[in-house]
Short mmCIF file of C-alpha atoms in Angstrom, two decimals:
data_model
loop_
_atom_site.label_atom_id
_atom_site.label_comp_id
_atom_site.label_asym_id
_atom_site.label_seq_id
_atom_site.Cartn_x
_atom_site.Cartn_y
_atom_site.Cartn_z
CA UNK A 1 -11.18 65.84 -5.31
CA UNK A 2 -13.53 66.92 -2.74
CA UNK A 3 -17.19 67.09 -3.70
CA UNK A 4 -19.98 68.84 -2.13
CA UNK A 5 -21.46 66.63 0.46
CA UNK A 6 -25.47 66.18 0.40
CA UNK A 7 -27.02 68.70 2.64
CA UNK A 8 -29.92 67.99 4.95
CA UNK A 9 -33.57 68.72 3.99
CA UNK A 10 -35.28 71.41 5.94
CA UNK A 11 -37.62 68.62 7.32
CA UNK A 12 -34.72 66.74 8.68
CA UNK A 13 -33.26 70.23 10.34
CA UNK A 14 -36.34 70.73 12.11
CA UNK A 15 -36.07 67.60 14.15
CA UNK A 16 -32.30 68.32 14.77
CA UNK A 17 -30.94 69.69 17.97
CA UNK A 18 -29.25 73.36 17.27
CA UNK A 19 -25.80 72.85 16.34
CA UNK A 20 -23.57 75.87 16.06
CA UNK A 21 -20.60 74.12 14.88
CA UNK A 22 -16.69 75.32 16.11
CA UNK A 23 -16.06 78.89 17.05
CA UNK A 24 -12.44 79.21 16.99
CA UNK A 25 -10.78 82.21 18.73
CA UNK A 26 -9.33 84.10 15.76
CA UNK A 27 -6.89 86.91 15.60
CA UNK A 28 -8.11 90.28 14.27
CA UNK A 29 -6.78 90.33 10.55
CA UNK A 30 -4.66 93.22 9.73
CA UNK A 31 -7.58 95.13 8.20
CA UNK A 32 -9.67 94.59 11.07
CA UNK A 33 -6.80 95.96 13.41
CA UNK A 34 -6.32 99.08 11.42
CA UNK A 35 -9.93 99.82 11.26
CA UNK A 36 -10.51 99.27 14.92
CA UNK A 37 -7.62 101.37 15.62
CA UNK A 38 -8.88 104.10 13.61
CA UNK A 39 -12.24 104.02 15.34
CA UNK A 40 -10.48 103.81 18.71
CA UNK A 41 -7.86 106.68 18.55
CA UNK A 42 -8.17 108.02 14.93
CA UNK A 43 -5.31 107.97 12.26
CA UNK A 44 -1.82 106.88 13.46
CA UNK A 45 0.99 107.81 11.32
CA UNK A 46 3.06 104.74 9.88
CA UNK A 47 0.59 102.27 11.72
CA UNK A 48 -0.53 100.75 8.41
CA UNK A 49 2.96 100.18 7.11
CA UNK A 50 3.48 97.61 10.04
CA UNK A 51 0.92 95.44 7.90
CA UNK A 52 1.92 96.21 4.37
CA UNK A 53 2.59 92.61 3.64
CA UNK A 54 -0.51 91.35 5.42
CA UNK A 55 -1.06 87.54 6.01
CA UNK A 56 -1.34 84.99 3.10
CA UNK A 57 -4.75 84.03 2.06
CA UNK A 58 -6.18 80.57 2.48
CA UNK A 59 -6.69 78.29 -0.75
CA UNK A 60 -10.29 79.90 -0.90
CA UNK A 61 -9.40 83.57 -0.22
CA UNK A 62 -11.08 84.49 3.01
CA UNK A 63 -9.59 82.30 6.05
CA UNK A 64 -6.61 83.34 8.35
CA UNK A 65 -3.25 81.43 7.82
CA UNK A 66 -1.29 80.58 10.83
CA UNK A 67 0.33 83.56 12.55
CA UNK A 68 4.09 83.52 12.78
CA UNK A 69 6.27 85.15 15.14
CA UNK A 70 7.13 87.73 13.04
CA UNK A 71 3.74 88.84 12.70
CA UNK A 72 2.90 88.79 16.26
CA UNK A 73 5.91 91.02 16.85
CA UNK A 74 4.14 93.33 14.48
CA UNK A 75 1.05 93.54 16.63
CA UNK A 76 3.46 94.32 19.70
CA UNK A 77 5.39 97.10 17.76
CA UNK A 78 1.99 98.61 16.52
CA UNK A 79 0.67 98.55 20.17
CA UNK A 80 3.86 100.36 21.16
CA UNK A 81 3.54 103.06 18.51
CA UNK A 82 -0.14 103.72 19.21
CA UNK A 83 0.80 104.07 23.03
CA UNK A 84 3.59 106.47 22.30
CA UNK A 85 1.70 108.58 19.73
CA UNK A 86 -1.28 109.05 22.11
CA UNK A 87 1.06 110.12 25.01
CA UNK A 88 2.54 112.41 22.87
CA UNK A 89 -0.61 114.10 21.31
CA UNK A 90 -2.12 116.34 23.87
CA UNK A 91 -5.51 116.60 21.80
CA UNK A 92 -5.58 112.84 21.54
CA UNK A 93 -4.74 112.28 25.14
CA UNK A 94 -7.64 114.93 26.37
CA UNK A 95 -10.21 113.30 24.13
CA UNK A 96 -9.52 109.59 25.43
CA UNK A 97 -8.27 110.10 29.07
CA UNK A 98 -8.95 113.72 30.24
CA UNK A 99 -7.74 114.57 33.65
CA UNK A 100 -8.52 118.10 35.34
CA UNK A 101 -5.81 120.19 36.75
CA UNK A 102 -5.71 118.95 40.36
CA UNK A 103 -7.54 115.60 39.96
CA UNK A 104 -6.54 112.40 41.08
CA UNK A 105 -4.59 110.96 38.41
CA UNK A 106 -5.06 107.42 39.27
CA UNK A 107 -8.98 108.04 39.35
CA UNK A 108 -8.79 109.42 35.88
CA UNK A 109 -6.82 106.33 34.80
CA UNK A 110 -9.49 104.25 36.19
CA UNK A 111 -12.17 105.85 34.02
CA UNK A 112 -10.00 105.65 31.20
CA UNK A 113 -9.70 101.73 31.67
CA UNK A 114 -13.57 101.45 32.05
CA UNK A 115 -14.35 103.68 28.94
CA UNK A 116 -11.77 102.94 26.63
CA UNK A 117 -11.49 99.32 27.78
CA UNK A 118 -15.14 98.64 27.05
CA UNK A 119 -14.59 99.71 23.38
CA UNK A 120 -11.31 98.02 22.70
CA UNK A 121 -12.29 94.74 24.60
CA UNK A 122 -15.86 94.96 23.24
CA UNK A 123 -17.44 94.40 26.69
CA UNK A 124 -17.69 96.14 29.91
CA UNK A 125 -14.82 96.14 32.15
CA UNK A 126 -16.43 96.21 35.59
CA UNK A 127 -14.42 93.54 37.88
CA UNK A 128 -12.32 95.46 40.44
CA UNK A 129 -9.30 93.15 40.38
CA UNK A 130 -9.29 93.30 36.63
CA UNK A 131 -9.20 97.02 36.79
CA UNK A 132 -6.41 97.12 39.42
CA UNK A 133 -4.09 94.96 37.08
CA UNK A 134 -4.51 97.55 34.50
CA UNK A 135 -3.81 100.23 36.97
CA UNK A 136 -0.50 98.49 38.02
CA UNK A 137 0.84 99.27 34.72
CA UNK A 138 -0.43 102.88 34.77
CA UNK A 139 1.43 103.18 38.13
CA UNK A 140 4.65 102.11 36.26
CA UNK A 141 4.45 105.11 34.09
CA UNK A 142 3.02 107.71 35.98
CA UNK A 143 6.15 108.33 37.83
CA UNK A 144 7.31 110.00 34.59
CA UNK A 145 4.08 111.67 33.92
CA UNK A 146 0.22 111.06 33.54
CA UNK A 147 0.47 111.03 29.82
CA UNK A 148 3.29 108.21 30.12
CA UNK A 149 1.17 106.27 32.44
CA UNK A 150 -1.73 106.45 30.02
CA UNK A 151 0.27 105.50 27.04
CA UNK A 152 2.02 102.62 28.58
CA UNK A 153 -1.40 101.22 29.99
CA UNK A 154 -3.00 101.79 26.49
CA UNK A 155 0.01 99.81 24.79
CA UNK A 156 -0.56 97.05 27.13
CA UNK A 157 -4.23 96.74 26.44
CA UNK A 158 -3.58 96.64 22.87
CA UNK A 159 -1.42 93.60 23.24
CA UNK A 160 -4.10 92.01 25.47
CA UNK A 161 -5.91 88.62 24.00
CA UNK A 162 -9.22 90.53 24.76
CA UNK A 163 -8.28 93.03 22.19
CA UNK A 164 -6.35 91.19 19.77
CA UNK A 165 -8.46 88.10 19.42
CA UNK A 166 -12.48 87.67 18.64
CA UNK A 167 -13.04 86.35 22.31
CA UNK A 168 -16.35 84.48 22.77
CA UNK A 169 -17.42 82.58 25.84
CA UNK A 170 -21.24 82.55 25.54
CA UNK A 171 -23.83 82.60 28.09
CA UNK A 172 -24.24 80.19 31.03
CA UNK A 173 -27.74 78.73 29.87
CA UNK A 174 -27.58 75.99 27.47
CA UNK A 175 -30.43 75.85 24.85
CA UNK A 176 -29.28 72.44 23.48
CA UNK A 177 -26.64 70.05 24.57
CA UNK A 178 -23.85 71.80 22.84
CA UNK A 179 -25.12 75.30 22.19
CA UNK A 180 -25.27 78.27 24.32
CA UNK A 181 -26.33 81.80 23.04
CA UNK A 182 -23.68 84.45 22.80
CA UNK A 183 -23.95 87.26 25.40
CA UNK A 184 -25.32 90.68 23.78
CA UNK A 185 -21.72 91.98 23.53
CA UNK A 186 -20.38 89.12 21.80
CA UNK A 187 -23.07 89.12 19.23
CA UNK A 188 -22.44 92.63 18.61
CA UNK A 189 -18.82 92.19 17.87
CA UNK A 190 -19.56 89.03 15.72
CA UNK A 191 -22.00 90.97 13.90
CA UNK A 192 -19.90 94.11 13.47
CA UNK A 193 -16.71 92.35 12.46
CA UNK A 194 -18.71 90.42 9.78
CA UNK A 195 -20.44 93.37 8.39
CA UNK A 196 -18.28 96.27 8.72
CA UNK A 197 -14.87 94.65 9.54
CA UNK A 198 -14.20 96.57 12.74
CA UNK A 199 -15.48 97.08 16.13
CA UNK A 200 -19.08 97.85 17.20
CA UNK A 201 -20.14 101.53 17.21
CA UNK A 202 -22.13 103.33 20.08
CA UNK A 203 -25.52 102.51 18.56
CA UNK A 204 -24.55 98.92 18.17
CA UNK A 205 -23.13 98.77 21.69
CA UNK A 206 -26.32 100.37 23.13
CA UNK A 207 -28.33 97.87 21.61
CA UNK A 208 -26.29 94.97 23.17
CA UNK A 209 -26.65 96.62 26.50
CA UNK A 210 -30.54 96.83 26.20
CA UNK A 211 -30.92 93.04 25.27
CA UNK A 212 -31.96 93.79 21.46
CA UNK A 213 -29.41 91.11 20.18
CA UNK A 214 -30.63 87.99 21.70
CA UNK A 215 -33.36 86.77 19.10
CA UNK A 216 -33.04 86.54 15.13
CA UNK A 217 -35.57 89.29 15.03
CA UNK A 218 -33.43 91.60 17.17
CA UNK A 219 -30.35 90.89 14.97
CA UNK A 220 -32.12 91.25 11.83
CA UNK A 221 -33.30 94.72 12.99
CA UNK A 222 -29.63 95.76 13.61
CA UNK A 223 -28.46 94.33 10.31
CA UNK A 224 -30.93 96.70 8.38
CA UNK A 225 -29.48 99.91 9.58
CA UNK A 226 -25.92 98.45 9.61
CA UNK A 227 -26.15 97.84 5.73
CA UNK A 228 -27.47 101.05 5.19
CA UNK A 229 -24.30 102.62 7.01
CA UNK A 230 -21.50 103.60 4.41
CA UNK A 231 -19.45 100.81 5.93
CA UNK A 232 -22.17 98.15 5.32
CA UNK A 233 -23.10 99.37 1.78
CA UNK A 234 -20.03 97.63 0.41
CA UNK A 235 -20.24 94.34 2.21
CA UNK A 236 -21.26 92.05 -0.54
CA UNK A 237 -18.84 93.88 -2.99
CA UNK A 238 -15.90 93.42 -0.25
CA UNK A 239 -16.78 89.73 -0.31
CA UNK A 240 -16.68 89.54 -4.10
CA UNK A 241 -13.38 91.40 -4.00
CA UNK A 242 -11.91 88.82 -1.41
CA UNK A 243 -13.37 85.90 -3.32
CA UNK A 244 -11.55 86.84 -6.43
CA UNK A 245 -8.24 87.90 -4.58
CA UNK A 246 -8.60 91.43 -6.08
CA UNK A 247 -5.86 92.89 -4.15
CA UNK A 248 -3.45 90.38 -5.68
CA UNK A 249 -3.29 92.80 -8.84
CA UNK A 250 -0.87 94.84 -6.87
CA UNK A 251 1.82 92.47 -6.90
CA UNK A 252 1.29 91.39 -10.24
CA UNK A 253 4.23 91.27 -12.74
CA UNK A 254 4.03 91.23 -16.70
CA UNK A 255 6.27 90.92 -19.61
CA UNK A 256 6.34 94.67 -20.67
CA UNK A 257 7.83 93.78 -23.97
CA UNK A 258 5.00 91.90 -24.83
CA UNK A 259 2.54 93.84 -22.98
CA UNK A 260 3.90 97.52 -23.05
CA UNK A 261 0.40 98.74 -21.53
CA UNK A 262 1.46 97.25 -18.15
CA UNK A 263 3.86 100.22 -18.08
CA UNK A 264 1.02 102.43 -17.53
CA UNK A 265 1.15 103.53 -13.92
CA UNK A 266 -2.78 103.79 -13.66
CA UNK A 267 -3.80 100.61 -15.55
CA UNK A 268 -3.79 98.28 -12.40
CA UNK A 269 -5.70 100.83 -10.28
CA UNK A 270 -8.15 101.23 -13.24
CA UNK A 271 -8.62 97.44 -13.39
CA UNK A 272 -9.48 97.30 -9.74
CA UNK A 273 -12.06 100.38 -10.11
CA UNK A 274 -13.46 98.85 -13.10
CA UNK A 275 -14.42 95.51 -11.15
CA UNK A 276 -15.78 97.59 -8.34
CA UNK A 277 -17.97 99.70 -10.83
CA UNK A 278 -19.25 96.46 -12.28
CA UNK A 279 -19.85 94.69 -8.79
CA UNK A 280 -22.06 97.78 -7.70
CA UNK A 281 -23.81 97.59 -10.97
CA UNK A 282 -24.64 94.05 -10.38
CA UNK A 283 -25.65 94.32 -6.92
CA UNK A 284 -27.76 97.41 -7.72
CA UNK A 285 -29.18 98.02 -10.82
CA UNK A 286 -29.11 94.10 -11.88
CA UNK A 287 -30.63 93.01 -8.85
CA UNK A 288 -27.60 91.18 -7.22
CA UNK A 289 -28.09 88.03 -9.20
CA UNK A 290 -25.57 85.37 -9.51
CA UNK A 291 -26.53 84.93 -13.37
CA UNK A 292 -25.78 88.55 -13.82
CA UNK A 293 -22.44 88.26 -12.03
CA UNK A 294 -21.53 85.47 -14.47
CA UNK A 295 -23.15 86.35 -17.77
CA UNK A 296 -23.64 90.11 -17.67
CA UNK A 297 -22.67 91.90 -21.34
CA UNK A 298 -22.58 95.01 -19.52
CA UNK A 299 -18.98 96.64 -19.59
CA UNK A 300 -17.40 99.65 -18.06
CA UNK A 301 -14.26 101.61 -19.25
CA UNK A 302 -12.46 104.51 -18.70
CA UNK A 303 -9.43 105.81 -20.65
CA UNK A 304 -7.18 103.22 -19.56
CA UNK A 305 -9.44 100.38 -20.33
CA UNK A 306 -11.30 101.69 -23.45
CA UNK A 307 -8.72 100.30 -25.84
CA UNK A 308 -9.57 96.75 -24.45
CA UNK A 309 -13.00 97.12 -25.93
CA UNK A 310 -12.01 98.69 -29.34
CA UNK A 311 -13.03 102.08 -28.36
CA UNK A 312 -11.27 105.47 -26.93
CA UNK A 313 -12.18 107.66 -24.13
CA UNK A 314 -10.69 110.67 -22.39
CA UNK A 315 -12.48 110.10 -18.90
CA UNK A 316 -10.82 108.70 -15.79
CA UNK A 317 -14.47 107.76 -14.58
CA UNK A 318 -16.00 104.53 -15.78
CA UNK A 319 -19.01 104.49 -18.33
CA UNK A 320 -20.80 101.91 -20.03
CA UNK A 321 -19.35 101.04 -23.36
CA UNK A 322 -20.22 98.67 -26.15
CA UNK A 323 -17.14 96.38 -27.09
CA UNK A 324 -16.53 95.78 -30.79
CA UNK A 325 -17.64 92.45 -31.45
CA UNK A 326 -20.75 91.45 -29.59
CA UNK A 327 -21.09 88.36 -27.41
CA UNK A 328 -17.56 88.59 -25.95
CA UNK A 329 -18.29 89.83 -22.21
CA UNK A 330 -19.48 87.51 -19.64
CA UNK A 331 -19.47 89.31 -16.24
CA UNK A 332 -16.89 88.67 -13.77
CA UNK A 333 -15.47 86.00 -16.00
CA UNK A 334 -13.99 88.47 -18.67
CA UNK A 335 -12.95 91.30 -16.22
CA UNK A 336 -9.38 92.18 -16.93
CA UNK A 337 -8.42 92.16 -13.47
CA UNK A 338 -9.68 88.75 -13.17
CA UNK A 339 -8.23 87.58 -16.20
CA UNK A 340 -4.51 89.04 -15.34
CA UNK A 341 -4.25 87.77 -12.00
CA UNK A 342 -5.22 84.22 -13.36
CA UNK A 343 -2.29 84.39 -15.73
CA UNK A 344 1.51 84.22 -16.03
CA UNK A 345 3.84 87.06 -16.65
CA UNK A 346 4.06 86.21 -20.44
CA UNK A 347 1.29 84.17 -21.23
CA UNK A 348 -2.44 83.02 -20.41
CA UNK A 349 -2.92 80.07 -18.21
CA UNK A 350 -5.80 77.86 -18.85
CA UNK A 351 -4.32 75.95 -15.58
CA UNK A 352 -5.10 78.78 -13.26
CA UNK A 353 -8.36 79.78 -14.99
CA UNK A 354 -9.80 76.33 -14.92
CA UNK A 355 -8.49 76.06 -11.28
CA UNK A 356 -10.61 78.90 -10.12
CA UNK A 357 -13.71 77.66 -11.88
CA UNK A 358 -13.16 74.18 -10.11
CA UNK A 359 -12.40 75.32 -6.67
CA UNK A 360 -14.22 78.72 -6.20
CA UNK A 361 -17.38 78.08 -8.49
CA UNK A 362 -17.67 74.46 -7.93
CA UNK A 363 -16.16 74.21 -4.37
CA UNK A 364 -14.00 71.08 -5.41
CA UNK A 365 -10.69 71.23 -3.70
CA UNK A 366 -7.80 69.64 -6.09
CA UNK A 367 -4.92 67.90 -4.29
CA UNK A 368 -1.54 69.48 -4.32
CA UNK A 369 0.80 68.62 -7.27
CA UNK A 370 2.83 65.51 -6.91
CA UNK A 371 6.63 65.66 -6.37
CA UNK A 372 8.92 65.94 -9.35
CA UNK A 373 6.21 67.59 -11.62
CA UNK A 374 7.68 67.86 -15.01
CA UNK A 375 8.57 71.71 -15.80
CA UNK A 376 5.96 73.26 -17.81
CA UNK A 377 6.68 73.19 -21.62
CA UNK A 378 8.51 76.62 -22.66
CA UNK A 379 6.85 79.19 -24.90
CA UNK A 380 7.85 78.57 -28.54
CA UNK A 381 7.27 80.38 -31.55
CA UNK A 382 4.21 79.43 -33.65
CA UNK A 383 3.04 76.95 -30.79
CA UNK A 384 -0.24 77.89 -28.95
CA UNK A 385 -0.53 77.68 -25.27
CA UNK A 386 -3.30 74.95 -25.79
CA UNK A 387 -0.79 73.01 -28.09
CA UNK A 388 1.95 73.17 -25.45
CA UNK A 389 -0.26 71.86 -22.69
CA UNK A 390 -1.14 68.66 -24.51
CA UNK A 391 1.67 67.19 -22.31
CA UNK A 392 -0.67 67.01 -19.60
CA UNK A 393 -3.02 64.64 -21.54
CA UNK A 394 -0.48 62.05 -22.06
CA UNK A 395 1.67 62.16 -18.66
CA UNK A 396 -0.28 60.20 -16.12
CA UNK A 397 1.44 62.29 -13.23
CA UNK A 398 -0.21 65.25 -14.76
CA UNK A 399 -3.63 64.05 -16.26
CA UNK A 400 -5.45 62.95 -13.12
CA UNK A 401 -5.85 66.78 -11.93
CA UNK A 402 -5.26 68.56 -15.28
CA UNK A 403 -8.11 66.98 -17.01
CA UNK A 404 -10.25 68.75 -14.26
CA UNK A 405 -8.55 71.96 -14.79
CA UNK A 406 -7.24 72.37 -18.36
CA UNK A 407 -10.20 71.71 -20.46
CA UNK A 408 -12.23 74.55 -18.53
CA UNK A 409 -9.30 76.89 -18.78
CA UNK A 410 -9.14 76.54 -22.57
CA UNK A 411 -12.56 78.26 -22.85
CA UNK A 412 -10.50 81.23 -21.82
CA UNK A 413 -8.22 81.34 -24.39
CA UNK A 414 -9.55 84.18 -26.22
CA UNK A 415 -7.99 86.20 -23.45
CA UNK A 416 -4.28 87.00 -23.14
CA UNK A 417 -2.19 87.53 -19.79
CA UNK A 418 -3.73 91.05 -19.16
CA UNK A 419 -7.08 90.18 -20.07
CA UNK A 420 -7.25 91.50 -23.63
CA UNK A 421 -9.49 89.82 -26.05
CA UNK A 422 -7.52 87.92 -29.05
CA UNK A 423 -8.17 85.93 -32.13
CA UNK A 424 -4.89 84.61 -32.24
CA UNK A 425 -2.24 83.07 -29.78
CA UNK A 426 1.45 82.86 -30.64
CA UNK A 427 0.39 83.19 -34.53
CA UNK A 428 -1.94 80.54 -34.12
CA UNK A 429 -5.77 80.67 -34.45
CA UNK A 430 -7.36 80.57 -30.74
CA UNK A 431 -9.32 77.26 -30.18
CA UNK A 432 -11.56 78.28 -27.05
CA UNK A 433 -13.57 74.95 -27.24
CA UNK A 434 -13.69 73.61 -23.53
CA UNK A 435 -15.30 71.06 -21.38
CA UNK A 436 -16.56 70.61 -17.86
CA UNK A 437 -15.91 66.85 -16.93
CA UNK A 438 -17.86 67.02 -13.85
CA UNK A 439 -20.31 67.53 -11.84
CA UNK A 440 -23.43 66.44 -13.58
CA UNK A 441 -25.36 69.83 -13.74
CA UNK A 442 -22.72 71.74 -15.42
CA UNK A 443 -21.08 68.72 -17.19
CA UNK A 444 -20.58 69.12 -20.98
CA UNK A 445 -18.81 70.87 -23.85
CA UNK A 446 -18.82 74.62 -24.41
CA UNK A 447 -17.18 77.25 -26.66
CA UNK A 448 -15.68 80.22 -25.15
CA UNK A 449 -16.30 82.04 -21.81
CA UNK A 450 -19.87 83.14 -22.65
CA UNK A 451 -21.07 79.68 -22.99
CA UNK A 452 -19.29 78.58 -19.87
CA UNK A 453 -20.80 81.74 -17.94
CA UNK A 454 -24.32 80.55 -19.00
CA UNK A 455 -23.48 77.04 -18.09
CA UNK A 456 -22.23 78.03 -14.73
CA UNK A 457 -25.28 80.47 -13.90
CA UNK A 458 -27.64 77.89 -14.48
CA UNK A 459 -25.96 75.16 -12.02
CA UNK A 460 -27.59 74.52 -8.61
CA UNK A 461 -24.10 73.18 -7.79
CA UNK A 462 -22.64 76.79 -8.35
CA UNK A 463 -25.47 78.48 -6.33
CA UNK A 464 -24.64 76.05 -3.37
CA UNK A 465 -20.80 76.80 -3.61
CA UNK A 466 -21.25 80.39 -3.58
CA UNK A 467 -23.38 79.89 -0.45
CA UNK A 468 -20.66 77.90 1.02
CA UNK A 469 -18.34 80.71 0.14
CA UNK A 470 -20.45 83.33 1.77
CA UNK A 471 -20.44 81.07 4.98
CA UNK A 472 -16.42 81.07 4.93
CA UNK A 473 -16.29 84.78 4.27
CA UNK A 474 -18.83 85.86 7.27
CA UNK A 475 -17.50 83.24 9.67
CA UNK A 476 -13.76 83.03 8.87
CA UNK A 477 -13.73 79.50 8.83
CA UNK A 478 -14.55 76.30 6.54
CA UNK A 479 -17.99 74.84 6.99
CA UNK A 480 -17.97 71.16 8.39
CA UNK A 481 -20.46 68.39 8.40
CA UNK A 482 -22.10 69.58 11.66
CA UNK A 483 -22.86 72.74 9.87
CA UNK A 484 -24.94 70.98 7.41
CA UNK A 485 -28.44 72.55 8.54
CA UNK A 486 -26.68 75.94 8.67
CA UNK A 487 -25.43 75.82 5.06
CA UNK A 488 -28.85 74.18 3.85
CA UNK A 489 -30.80 77.02 5.20
CA UNK A 490 -28.40 79.57 3.57
CA UNK A 491 -28.58 77.78 0.19
CA UNK A 492 -32.45 77.26 0.19
CA UNK A 493 -32.78 81.15 1.02
CA UNK A 494 -30.33 81.96 -1.85
CA UNK A 495 -32.17 79.81 -4.42
CA UNK A 496 -35.73 81.05 -3.20
CA UNK A 497 -34.48 84.62 -3.95
CA UNK A 498 -33.60 83.52 -7.48
CA UNK A 499 -29.85 83.69 -6.79
CA UNK A 500 -29.55 86.98 -5.32
CA UNK A 501 -26.30 87.96 -3.44
CA UNK A 502 -27.99 90.63 -1.60
CA UNK A 503 -30.05 87.90 0.35
CA UNK A 504 -27.00 86.20 1.98
CA UNK A 505 -26.21 88.57 4.75
CA UNK A 506 -29.57 88.14 6.61
CA UNK A 507 -29.59 84.46 5.68
CA UNK A 508 -26.26 83.86 7.41
CA UNK A 509 -26.89 85.79 10.58
CA UNK A 510 -30.19 83.53 11.04
CA UNK A 511 -28.40 80.32 11.20
CA UNK A 512 -27.20 78.49 14.06
CA UNK A 513 -23.68 78.90 13.10
CA UNK A 514 -23.85 82.57 13.63
CA UNK A 515 -26.29 82.83 16.50
CA UNK A 516 -24.73 80.48 18.96
CA UNK A 517 -21.51 78.77 19.90
CA UNK A 518 -20.60 75.65 21.71
CA UNK A 519 -20.38 75.81 25.65
CA UNK A 520 -16.69 75.61 26.96
CA UNK A 521 -17.38 72.54 28.39
CA UNK A 522 -18.43 70.78 25.21
CA UNK A 523 -17.22 67.39 24.47
CA UNK A 524 -17.55 67.71 20.88
CA UNK A 525 -14.21 68.19 18.90
CA UNK A 526 -13.48 71.50 17.47
#
C-alpha cells in the first residue's frame, strides 16, 4: 500500500530551484475534442457518437489511459466527417473560409490556414514553408472545387499532432537548470483546457498575444474572469463529478426484481442532477468547505428521490427536504448516485465503498488482487453481506488488502445497492460499526457513515489527498517526488483557507508544475 510521502516545508521550498516536473504530450480527451470542435466549426451532426464509449478512466478517475488503434481511427474518421460537413455547408464555409467571386482561391486558402490554423493549433501560423505544406493539400482538392480543397485541408489539419495533442515546447530562456517558461500561447492553452476543458477564446488569445500570461499575477487576472464565465463556473463541480466517476451511473445495471425503482426511466438522471445540486450548494451557500462535502446533513430531492427520504414530491426540480430519521445524511458519502456506483447489481459492496475511501480520500493505492482469488461468497437467505464477507478475515490471500477496505465499507451497510437507507440486510439487523486501521489521524472505530464523515472531515491526511487529487485533475498526471513543493504549496493554501475547494484553482496555477515546463534538452527523466 502506498502512503503519502512527506512534503517539504515552505522554508525548504524557498531554497530549492524551480522544478516543474514532467509535462507529457497529452492527446485531447474525447470531451475536449468535442468542445474544441464545437468552438471551431459549430455543431457537427453525428460527431459525438464517434466518441460515445470514451476512454477508460485511470485508477483515480482523471488521467488518460493508453490510446489504442481503434481510438486513433475514431479521430481520423471524425476529422474526415468535419471536413466533409464543412465542405457541404455553404454558410459554414463562408464563415470559416470566405472567398469572393473572382478572388484568387489559393490566396483565400492561405488566409484560412493562418486564421483557422491559429485557433486549431492554439498558436500563430506564420512560417512560409509550413503554410505551403498546408496548401499542397488544398491544391489536391481544389481541382474538384474550392469547397473540396478547404474541406480536405481542414480534415488534414484536424489530424495533425498540433491539433490533437497538447503541444508545449516552452521558451528558449532557462530560468533554472531544468525549467523554462511556457510561451504565452502555451500558457493560454494550458489554462483554457484546465479551466474550461476547451480551446482558448479570442479574449484569452489576445491576452497571450499582449504578453499578459508571463507572470503569476497575469495568470491570476485571467483566471478571475475565466471562472466567472459560464464555462468556468462549473470547474470545481466538474472535478467532483470526475472524482466520484459520476458518469458511471449511465452504465449501471441493477436487479429490478430486488429494486423495481431501477426501472424508472428518469431515476439515473435524477441521481446525477441531485449530486450536482448538492455540489453547487456546497460550493456556493456552504462556502466550498471539504467538511461540508463530507458531513453536510442537507438533502435535495425531487419526485424520483423523495421516497428515499420518506417523503413525497410532485416536482421535477430539486428542493431541500428533511429525511425521516435525523442523523442519516452525510454529504457526498450518502448520495444515492455515489452509493449506487459503489455497489453490485443485487447487493451493497463494503469492498467498493471501503476502497473508495482508502484510495480517493486517503490517497493510498491498494495492490491488485492476487491470482486465483476465491469466488465471492454467494448471497444466501438470512445471511447479511457483512456475515458473508467474514471469509476475508480468515483467508490470508484476502485479508492483507481486505482488512484495509472491508472494515471501512461496513460503515456504509445502512445503504443498499441503490443507495436507499435500510435497517435490515437480508432479514438481519444491519451492523454499521466500522474501523479505519490507518493512517494515524483517521484511525479508530466508528459507527455509521455520519461518524465516518466526521472522522474524514477533520483529517489533515484527507486535506492533503484532496489537494493531490486536484493536482491530478488539473494537470492530467500523477504527482511525482519532484513535484513536492508544488503539492506542498497547494496543500498549505487549502488548509489556510479552512479546506475550501474554491481556493484550489488559483493555488494550482501559481505552482511550478503549472507555470513552467522542463526544456526539451533536459536530462531529467520524465
